[in-house]
PDB file of C-alpha atoms in Angstrom:
ATOM      1  CA  UNK A   1      -0.294 -10.205  -5.805  1.00  0.00           C
ATOM      2  CA  UNK A   2      -0.035 -13.628  -4.422  1.00  0.00           C
ATOM      3  CA  UNK A   3      -0.013 -14.682  -0.818  1.00  0.00           C
ATOM      4  CA  UNK A   4       3.123 -16.359  -1.044  1.00  0.00           C
ATOM      5  CA  UNK A   5       5.040 -13.038  -2.626  1.00  0.00           C
ATOM      6  CA  UNK A   6       3.400 -11.019   0.080  1.00  0.00           C
ATOM      7  CA  UNK A   7       5.095 -13.281   2.875  1.00  0.00           C
ATOM      8  CA  UNK A   8       8.629 -12.963   1.078  1.00  0.00           C
ATOM      9  CA  UNK A   9       8.030  -9.159   1.056  1.00  0.00           C
ATOM     10  CA  UNK A  10       6.917  -9.087   4.812  1.00  0.00           C
ATOM     11  CA  UNK A  11       9.937 -10.917   5.967  1.00  0.00           C
ATOM     12  CA  UNK A  12      12.504  -9.180   3.934  1.00  0.00           C
ATOM     13  CA  UNK A  13      10.754  -6.258   5.817  1.00  0.00           C
ATOM     14  CA  UNK A  14      11.266  -8.087   9.253  1.00  0.00           C
ATOM     15  CA  UNK A  15      14.982  -8.697   8.708  1.00  0.00           C
ATOM     16  CA  UNK A  16      15.463  -5.002   7.602  1.00  0.00           C
ATOM     17  CA  UNK A  17      13.684  -3.888  10.753  1.00  0.00           C
ATOM     18  CA  UNK A  18      16.064  -6.145  13.028  1.00  0.00           C
ATOM     19  CA  UNK A  19      19.171  -5.167  11.025  1.00  0.00           C
ATOM     20  CA  UNK A  20      18.232  -1.578  11.316  1.00  0.00           C
ATOM     21  CA  UNK A  21      17.847  -2.058  15.374  1.00  0.00           C
ATOM     22  CA  UNK A  22      21.161  -3.842  15.426  1.00  0.00           C
ATOM     23  CA  UNK A  23      23.228  -1.339  13.972  1.00  0.00           C
ATOM     24  CA  UNK A  24      21.507   1.432  15.395  1.00  0.00           C
ATOM     25  CA  UNK A  25      22.859   4.358  13.668  1.00  0.00           C
ATOM     26  CA  UNK A  26      20.914   6.373  11.177  1.00  0.00           C
ATOM     27  CA  UNK A  27      23.932   7.415   9.046  1.00  0.00           C
ATOM     28  CA  UNK A  28      26.005   3.961   8.548  1.00  0.00           C
ATOM     29  CA  UNK A  29      22.123   2.386   7.870  1.00  0.00           C
ATOM     30  CA  UNK A  30      21.495   4.962   5.111  1.00  0.00           C
ATOM     31  CA  UNK A  31      24.966   4.817   3.542  1.00  0.00           C
ATOM     32  CA  UNK A  32      24.961   1.131   3.465  1.00  0.00           C
ATOM     33  CA  UNK A  33      21.353   0.919   2.207  1.00  0.00           C
ATOM     34  CA  UNK A  34      22.121   3.595  -0.549  1.00  0.00           C
ATOM     35  CA  UNK A  35      25.470   1.210  -1.527  1.00  0.00           C
ATOM     36  CA  UNK A  36      23.372  -1.917  -1.752  1.00  0.00           C
ATOM     37  CA  UNK A  37      20.462  -0.249  -3.331  1.00  0.00           C
ATOM     38  CA  UNK A  38      22.876   1.233  -6.071  1.00  0.00           C
ATOM     39  CA  UNK A  39      24.389  -2.452  -6.620  1.00  0.00           C
ATOM     40  CA  UNK A  40      20.793  -3.842  -6.946  1.00  0.00           C
ATOM     41  CA  UNK A  41      19.329  -1.344  -9.540  1.00  0.00           C
ATOM     42  CA  UNK A  42      22.311  -2.001 -11.954  1.00  0.00           C
ATOM     43  CA  UNK A  43      21.202  -5.455 -12.102  1.00  0.00           C
ATOM     44  CA  UNK A  44      18.446  -6.669 -14.082  1.00  0.00           C
ATOM     45  CA  UNK A  45      16.046  -8.577 -11.833  1.00  0.00           C
ATOM     46  CA  UNK A  46      12.486  -9.902 -11.787  1.00  0.00           C
ATOM     47  CA  UNK A  47       9.594  -7.430 -10.610  1.00  0.00           C
ATOM     48  CA  UNK A  48       9.034  -9.903  -7.540  1.00  0.00           C
ATOM     49  CA  UNK A  49      12.897  -9.816  -6.683  1.00  0.00           C
ATOM     50  CA  UNK A  50      12.724  -6.031  -7.192  1.00  0.00           C
ATOM     51  CA  UNK A  51       9.577  -5.722  -4.935  1.00  0.00           C
ATOM     52  CA  UNK A  52      11.125  -7.763  -2.028  1.00  0.00           C
ATOM     53  CA  UNK A  53      14.650  -6.444  -2.128  1.00  0.00           C
ATOM     54  CA  UNK A  54      13.863  -2.756  -3.162  1.00  0.00           C
ATOM     55  CA  UNK A  55      10.395  -2.158  -1.533  1.00  0.00           C
ATOM     56  CA  UNK A  56      10.599  -4.975   0.979  1.00  0.00           C
ATOM     57  CA  UNK A  57      14.236  -5.001   2.526  1.00  0.00           C
ATOM     58  CA  UNK A  58      16.039  -1.647   1.571  1.00  0.00           C
ATOM     59  CA  UNK A  59      12.844   0.675   2.165  1.00  0.00           C
ATOM     60  CA  UNK A  60      12.418  -0.790   5.332  1.00  0.00           C
ATOM     61  CA  UNK A  61      16.215  -0.728   6.209  1.00  0.00           C
ATOM     62  CA  UNK A  62      16.260   2.744   5.707  1.00  0.00           C
ATOM     63  CA  UNK A  63      14.378   5.242   7.298  1.00  0.00           C
ATOM     64  CA  UNK A  64      13.283   9.109   6.163  1.00  0.00           C
ATOM     65  CA  UNK A  65      11.754   9.891   9.549  1.00  0.00           C
ATOM     66  CA  UNK A  66      15.035   8.942  11.161  1.00  0.00           C
ATOM     67  CA  UNK A  67      16.761  11.449   9.054  1.00  0.00           C
ATOM     68  CA  UNK A  68      13.982  13.809   9.753  1.00  0.00           C
ATOM     69  CA  UNK A  69      14.546  13.447  13.442  1.00  0.00           C
ATOM     70  CA  UNK A  70      18.308  13.407  13.224  1.00  0.00           C
ATOM     71  CA  UNK A  71      17.891  17.012  11.439  1.00  0.00           C
ATOM     72  CA  UNK A  72      15.117  17.937  13.941  1.00  0.00           C
ATOM     73  CA  UNK A  73      17.410  17.434  16.679  1.00  0.00           C
ATOM     74  CA  UNK A  74      20.140  19.970  15.401  1.00  0.00           C
ATOM     75  CA  UNK A  75      17.552  22.510  14.379  1.00  0.00           C
ATOM     76  CA  UNK A  76      16.490  22.320  18.080  1.00  0.00           C
ATOM     77  CA  UNK A  77      19.898  23.345  19.120  1.00  0.00           C
ATOM     78  CA  UNK A  78      19.294  26.304  17.124  1.00  0.00           C
ATOM     79  CA  UNK A  79      22.444  25.757  14.802  1.00  0.00           C
ATOM     80  CA  UNK A  80      20.919  26.779  11.356  1.00  0.00           C
ATOM     81  CA  UNK A  81      24.464  26.307   9.660  1.00  0.00           C
ATOM     82  CA  UNK A  82      25.299  22.777  11.187  1.00  0.00           C
ATOM     83  CA  UNK A  83      21.711  21.821   9.974  1.00  0.00           C
ATOM     84  CA  UNK A  84      22.416  22.877   6.556  1.00  0.00           C
ATOM     85  CA  UNK A  85      25.688  21.388   6.241  1.00  0.00           C
ATOM     86  CA  UNK A  86      24.393  18.241   7.530  1.00  0.00           C
ATOM     87  CA  UNK A  87      21.559  17.611   5.255  1.00  0.00           C
ATOM     88  CA  UNK A  88      23.402  18.566   2.237  1.00  0.00           C
ATOM     89  CA  UNK A  89      26.312  16.270   3.331  1.00  0.00           C
ATOM     90  CA  UNK A  90      24.213  13.163   4.142  1.00  0.00           C
ATOM     91  CA  UNK A  91      22.320  13.542   0.672  1.00  0.00           C
ATOM     92  CA  UNK A  92      25.075  14.190  -1.461  1.00  0.00           C
ATOM     93  CA  UNK A  93      26.967  11.382   0.130  1.00  0.00           C
ATOM     94  CA  UNK A  94      24.377   9.208  -0.172  1.00  0.00           C
ATOM     95  CA  UNK A  95      23.763   9.838  -4.054  1.00  0.00           C
ATOM     96  CA  UNK A  96      27.537   9.311  -4.445  1.00  0.00           C
ATOM     97  CA  UNK A  97      27.455   6.007  -2.274  1.00  0.00           C
ATOM     98  CA  UNK A  98      24.462   4.972  -4.628  1.00  0.00           C
ATOM     99  CA  UNK A  99      26.419   5.740  -7.707  1.00  0.00           C
ATOM    100  CA  UNK A 100      29.467   3.886  -6.347  1.00  0.00           C
ATOM    101  CA  UNK A 101      27.431   1.042  -5.657  1.00  0.00           C
ATOM    102  CA  UNK A 102      25.901   1.003  -9.342  1.00  0.00           C
ATOM    103  CA  UNK A 103      29.307   1.386 -10.741  1.00  0.00           C
ATOM    104  CA  UNK A 104      30.587  -1.370  -8.895  1.00  0.00           C
ATOM    105  CA  UNK A 105      27.852  -3.648 -10.208  1.00  0.00           C
ATOM    106  CA  UNK A 106      28.130  -2.480 -13.605  1.00  0.00           C
ATOM    107  CA  UNK A 107      32.011  -3.310 -13.229  1.00  0.00           C
ATOM    108  CA  UNK A 108      31.553  -7.043 -11.984  1.00  0.00           C
ATOM    109  CA  UNK A 109      29.048  -8.037 -14.459  1.00  0.00           C
TER     110      UNK A 109
ATOM    111  CA  UNK B   1      15.263  -7.068  23.375  1.00  0.00           C
ATOM    112  CA  UNK B   2      12.087  -9.317  25.269  1.00  0.00           C
ATOM    113  CA  UNK B   3       9.603 -11.223  23.159  1.00  0.00           C
ATOM    114  CA  UNK B   4       6.837  -8.806  23.614  1.00  0.00           C
ATOM    115  CA  UNK B   5       9.339  -5.850  21.995  1.00  0.00           C
ATOM    116  CA  UNK B   6       9.883  -7.813  19.240  1.00  0.00           C
ATOM    117  CA  UNK B   7       6.392  -8.490  18.483  1.00  0.00           C
ATOM    118  CA  UNK B   8       5.502  -4.838  19.138  1.00  0.00           C
ATOM    119  CA  UNK B   9       8.340  -3.943  16.311  1.00  0.00           C
ATOM    120  CA  UNK B  10       6.919  -6.740  13.871  1.00  0.00           C
ATOM    121  CA  UNK B  11       3.450  -5.488  14.387  1.00  0.00           C
ATOM    122  CA  UNK B  12       4.360  -1.861  13.424  1.00  0.00           C
ATOM    123  CA  UNK B  13       6.724  -2.561  10.750  1.00  0.00           C
ATOM    124  CA  UNK B  14       3.612  -5.184   8.954  1.00  0.00           C
ATOM    125  CA  UNK B  15       1.354  -1.963   8.961  1.00  0.00           C
ATOM    126  CA  UNK B  16       3.933   0.378   7.826  1.00  0.00           C
ATOM    127  CA  UNK B  17       5.044  -2.008   5.106  1.00  0.00           C
ATOM    128  CA  UNK B  18       1.636  -2.576   3.934  1.00  0.00           C
ATOM    129  CA  UNK B  19       0.554   1.160   4.053  1.00  0.00           C
ATOM    130  CA  UNK B  20       3.631   2.300   2.323  1.00  0.00           C
ATOM    131  CA  UNK B  21       2.850  -0.272  -0.724  1.00  0.00           C
ATOM    132  CA  UNK B  22      -0.573   0.631  -0.905  1.00  0.00           C
ATOM    133  CA  UNK B  23       0.253   4.235  -1.209  1.00  0.00           C
ATOM    134  CA  UNK B  24       3.058   3.549  -3.683  1.00  0.00           C
ATOM    135  CA  UNK B  25       0.911   1.395  -5.872  1.00  0.00           C
ATOM    136  CA  UNK B  26      -2.632   3.174  -5.776  1.00  0.00           C
ATOM    137  CA  UNK B  27      -2.384   6.838  -4.661  1.00  0.00           C
ATOM    138  CA  UNK B  28      -1.998   9.273  -7.337  1.00  0.00           C
ATOM    139  CA  UNK B  29      -2.409  13.058  -6.151  1.00  0.00           C
ATOM    140  CA  UNK B  30      -1.908  15.825  -8.650  1.00  0.00           C
ATOM    141  CA  UNK B  31      -1.505  19.269  -7.155  1.00  0.00           C
ATOM    142  CA  UNK B  32      -0.421  20.953 -10.567  1.00  0.00           C
ATOM    143  CA  UNK B  33       3.090  19.787  -9.994  1.00  0.00           C
ATOM    144  CA  UNK B  34       4.684  16.513  -9.830  1.00  0.00           C
ATOM    145  CA  UNK B  35       4.897  14.790  -6.381  1.00  0.00           C
ATOM    146  CA  UNK B  36       5.917  11.269  -6.554  1.00  0.00           C
ATOM    147  CA  UNK B  37       4.492   8.804  -4.236  1.00  0.00           C
ATOM    148  CA  UNK B  38       7.458   8.149  -2.392  1.00  0.00           C
ATOM    149  CA  UNK B  39       7.752  11.935  -1.482  1.00  0.00           C
ATOM    150  CA  UNK B  40       3.829  11.699  -0.623  1.00  0.00           C
ATOM    151  CA  UNK B  41       4.931   8.497   2.110  1.00  0.00           C
ATOM    152  CA  UNK B  42       7.705  10.287   3.275  1.00  0.00           C
ATOM    153  CA  UNK B  43       5.525  13.367   3.921  1.00  0.00           C
ATOM    154  CA  UNK B  44       2.812  11.536   5.702  1.00  0.00           C
ATOM    155  CA  UNK B  45       5.575   9.921   7.755  1.00  0.00           C
ATOM    156  CA  UNK B  46       7.047  13.262   8.623  1.00  0.00           C
ATOM    157  CA  UNK B  47       3.781  14.373  10.010  1.00  0.00           C
ATOM    158  CA  UNK B  48       3.379  11.524  12.023  1.00  0.00           C
ATOM    159  CA  UNK B  49       6.659  11.766  13.422  1.00  0.00           C
ATOM    160  CA  UNK B  50       5.921  15.585  14.377  1.00  0.00           C
ATOM    161  CA  UNK B  51       2.691  14.115  16.475  1.00  0.00           C
ATOM    162  CA  UNK B  52       5.121  11.463  17.780  1.00  0.00           C
ATOM    163  CA  UNK B  53       7.552  13.966  18.971  1.00  0.00           C
ATOM    164  CA  UNK B  54       5.361  16.534  20.202  1.00  0.00           C
ATOM    165  CA  UNK B  55       3.440  13.739  22.148  1.00  0.00           C
ATOM    166  CA  UNK B  56       6.873  13.376  24.071  1.00  0.00           C
ATOM    167  CA  UNK B  57       6.427   9.506  24.647  1.00  0.00           C
ATOM    168  CA  UNK B  58       8.389   7.870  27.586  1.00  0.00           C
ATOM    169  CA  UNK B  59       6.710   4.628  27.087  1.00  0.00           C
ATOM    170  CA  UNK B  60       9.164   2.337  25.369  1.00  0.00           C
ATOM    171  CA  UNK B  61       6.788   0.008  23.858  1.00  0.00           C
ATOM    172  CA  UNK B  62       4.902   3.047  21.726  1.00  0.00           C
ATOM    173  CA  UNK B  63       8.362   4.163  20.918  1.00  0.00           C
ATOM    174  CA  UNK B  64       8.972   0.762  19.536  1.00  0.00           C
ATOM    175  CA  UNK B  65       5.375   0.373  17.901  1.00  0.00           C
ATOM    176  CA  UNK B  66       5.348   3.645  16.171  1.00  0.00           C
ATOM    177  CA  UNK B  67       9.114   5.012  15.707  1.00  0.00           C
ATOM    178  CA  UNK B  68      11.041   1.845  15.210  1.00  0.00           C
ATOM    179  CA  UNK B  69       8.355  -0.448  13.554  1.00  0.00           C
ATOM    180  CA  UNK B  70       5.722   1.772  11.940  1.00  0.00           C
ATOM    181  CA  UNK B  71       7.753   4.783  10.962  1.00  0.00           C
ATOM    182  CA  UNK B  72      10.801   2.896  10.117  1.00  0.00           C
ATOM    183  CA  UNK B  73       8.934   0.799   7.608  1.00  0.00           C
ATOM    184  CA  UNK B  74       6.376   3.294   6.298  1.00  0.00           C
ATOM    185  CA  UNK B  75       9.054   6.114   5.389  1.00  0.00           C
ATOM    186  CA  UNK B  76      11.909   5.305   2.944  1.00  0.00           C
ATOM    187  CA  UNK B  77      15.303   6.998   2.472  1.00  0.00           C
ATOM    188  CA  UNK B  78      16.617   4.877  -0.032  1.00  0.00           C
ATOM    189  CA  UNK B  79      13.525   5.441  -2.372  1.00  0.00           C
ATOM    190  CA  UNK B  80      14.359   9.105  -1.818  1.00  0.00           C
ATOM    191  CA  UNK B  81      18.064   9.063  -2.602  1.00  0.00           C
ATOM    192  CA  UNK B  82      17.172   6.716  -5.694  1.00  0.00           C
ATOM    193  CA  UNK B  83      15.050   9.698  -7.161  1.00  0.00           C
ATOM    194  CA  UNK B  84      17.731  11.911  -6.830  1.00  0.00           C
ATOM    195  CA  UNK B  85      20.026   9.364  -8.172  1.00  0.00           C
ATOM    196  CA  UNK B  86      17.981   9.067 -11.231  1.00  0.00           C
ATOM    197  CA  UNK B  87      17.899  12.893 -11.902  1.00  0.00           C
ATOM    198  CA  UNK B  88      21.606  12.769 -11.034  1.00  0.00           C
ATOM    199  CA  UNK B  89      21.995  10.250 -13.857  1.00  0.00           C
ATOM    200  CA  UNK B  90      20.108  12.003 -16.225  1.00  0.00           C
ATOM    201  CA  UNK B  91      22.210  14.917 -15.446  1.00  0.00           C
ATOM    202  CA  UNK B  92      19.070  17.021 -14.593  1.00  0.00           C
ATOM    203  CA  UNK B  93      20.894  19.110 -11.846  1.00  0.00           C
ATOM    204  CA  UNK B  94      18.569  21.857 -11.511  1.00  0.00           C
ATOM    205  CA  UNK B  95      15.526  19.340 -10.956  1.00  0.00           C
ATOM    206  CA  UNK B  96      17.571  17.364  -8.751  1.00  0.00           C
ATOM    207  CA  UNK B  97      18.465  20.470  -6.529  1.00  0.00           C
ATOM    208  CA  UNK B  98      14.732  21.832  -6.581  1.00  0.00           C
ATOM    209  CA  UNK B  99      13.597  18.151  -5.974  1.00  0.00           C
ATOM    210  CA  UNK B 100      15.756  17.642  -2.607  1.00  0.00           C
ATOM    211  CA  UNK B 101      14.941  21.493  -1.342  1.00  0.00           C
ATOM    212  CA  UNK B 102      11.372  20.627  -2.106  1.00  0.00           C
ATOM    213  CA  UNK B 103      11.043  17.252  -0.442  1.00  0.00           C
ATOM    214  CA  UNK B 104      13.346  18.510   2.826  1.00  0.00           C
ATOM    215  CA  UNK B 105      11.201  21.690   3.144  1.00  0.00           C
ATOM    216  CA  UNK B 106       7.839  19.981   2.704  1.00  0.00           C
ATOM    217  CA  UNK B 107       8.815  17.127   4.819  1.00  0.00           C
ATOM    218  CA  UNK B 108       9.823  19.550   7.641  1.00  0.00           C
ATOM    219  CA  UNK B 109       6.385  21.767   7.204  1.00  0.00           C
ATOM    220  CA  UNK B 110       4.620  18.523   7.525  1.00  0.00           C
ATOM    221  CA  UNK B 111       6.639  17.764  10.617  1.00  0.00           C
ATOM    222  CA  UNK B 112       5.842  21.085  12.205  1.00  0.00           C
ATOM    223  CA  UNK B 113       2.427  20.833  11.136  1.00  0.00           C
ATOM    224  CA  UNK B 114       1.965  17.500  13.167  1.00  0.00           C
ATOM    225  CA  UNK B 115       4.048  19.042  15.845  1.00  0.00           C
ATOM    226  CA  UNK B 116       1.763  22.296  16.308  1.00  0.00           C
ATOM    227  CA  UNK B 117      -1.251  20.661  15.509  1.00  0.00           C
ATOM    228  CA  UNK B 118      -0.715  18.202  18.614  1.00  0.00           C
ATOM    229  CA  UNK B 119       0.012  20.910  20.912  1.00  0.00           C
ATOM    230  CA  UNK B 120      -3.027  22.684  20.270  1.00  0.00           C
ATOM    231  CA  UNK B 121      -5.082  19.562  21.047  1.00  0.00           C
ATOM    232  CA  UNK B 122      -2.974  18.779  23.992  1.00  0.00           C
TER     233      UNK B 122
END
């Protein structure tokens, strides 16, 4: 990969990191990330743009470790039912949000 | 946020991004069943998170470097959801269900492995 392309990916990563810090809410970040991720994958984009937008921006914007830490905090309270409800709800919500973004993108173009 | 914190976050996120890209593009692990590279990245991130939680850092700079910078950019939730979305689109609901149970279970096993390992060494 060219140096210039690597710099673009890193810059996208920095922007995503600061946006994540600014929002500071894992659930909102994951929903926004899934919505726009779905929106982007519905479009035909070049390999480089895919790497910058999906690999650089959205992968750094959403955080799996934040999700695991959130579930760990619930599990630490000993509330198994809340834990099971939350992790299923978050994943289902995100899949449907991504589908919604995908659907909107297809409708627009 | 001051300049030092920004530099720390940028440093952590650069390393997280580079290591994730490297693993996603190069690492192929075959354990007899199919584990995608994104899942491997998330399992490793969960392991590191376990270590971090076990060490119970009070230092804000270390949290910024590892949790927000490194782990935030190393692990990826959107790619995990995308894996599930692809299975959802193909209407492979059983595989979708087993894949997400598998990822959540293995992530928590990795998390507790890191957590317990650090508790032993402490």
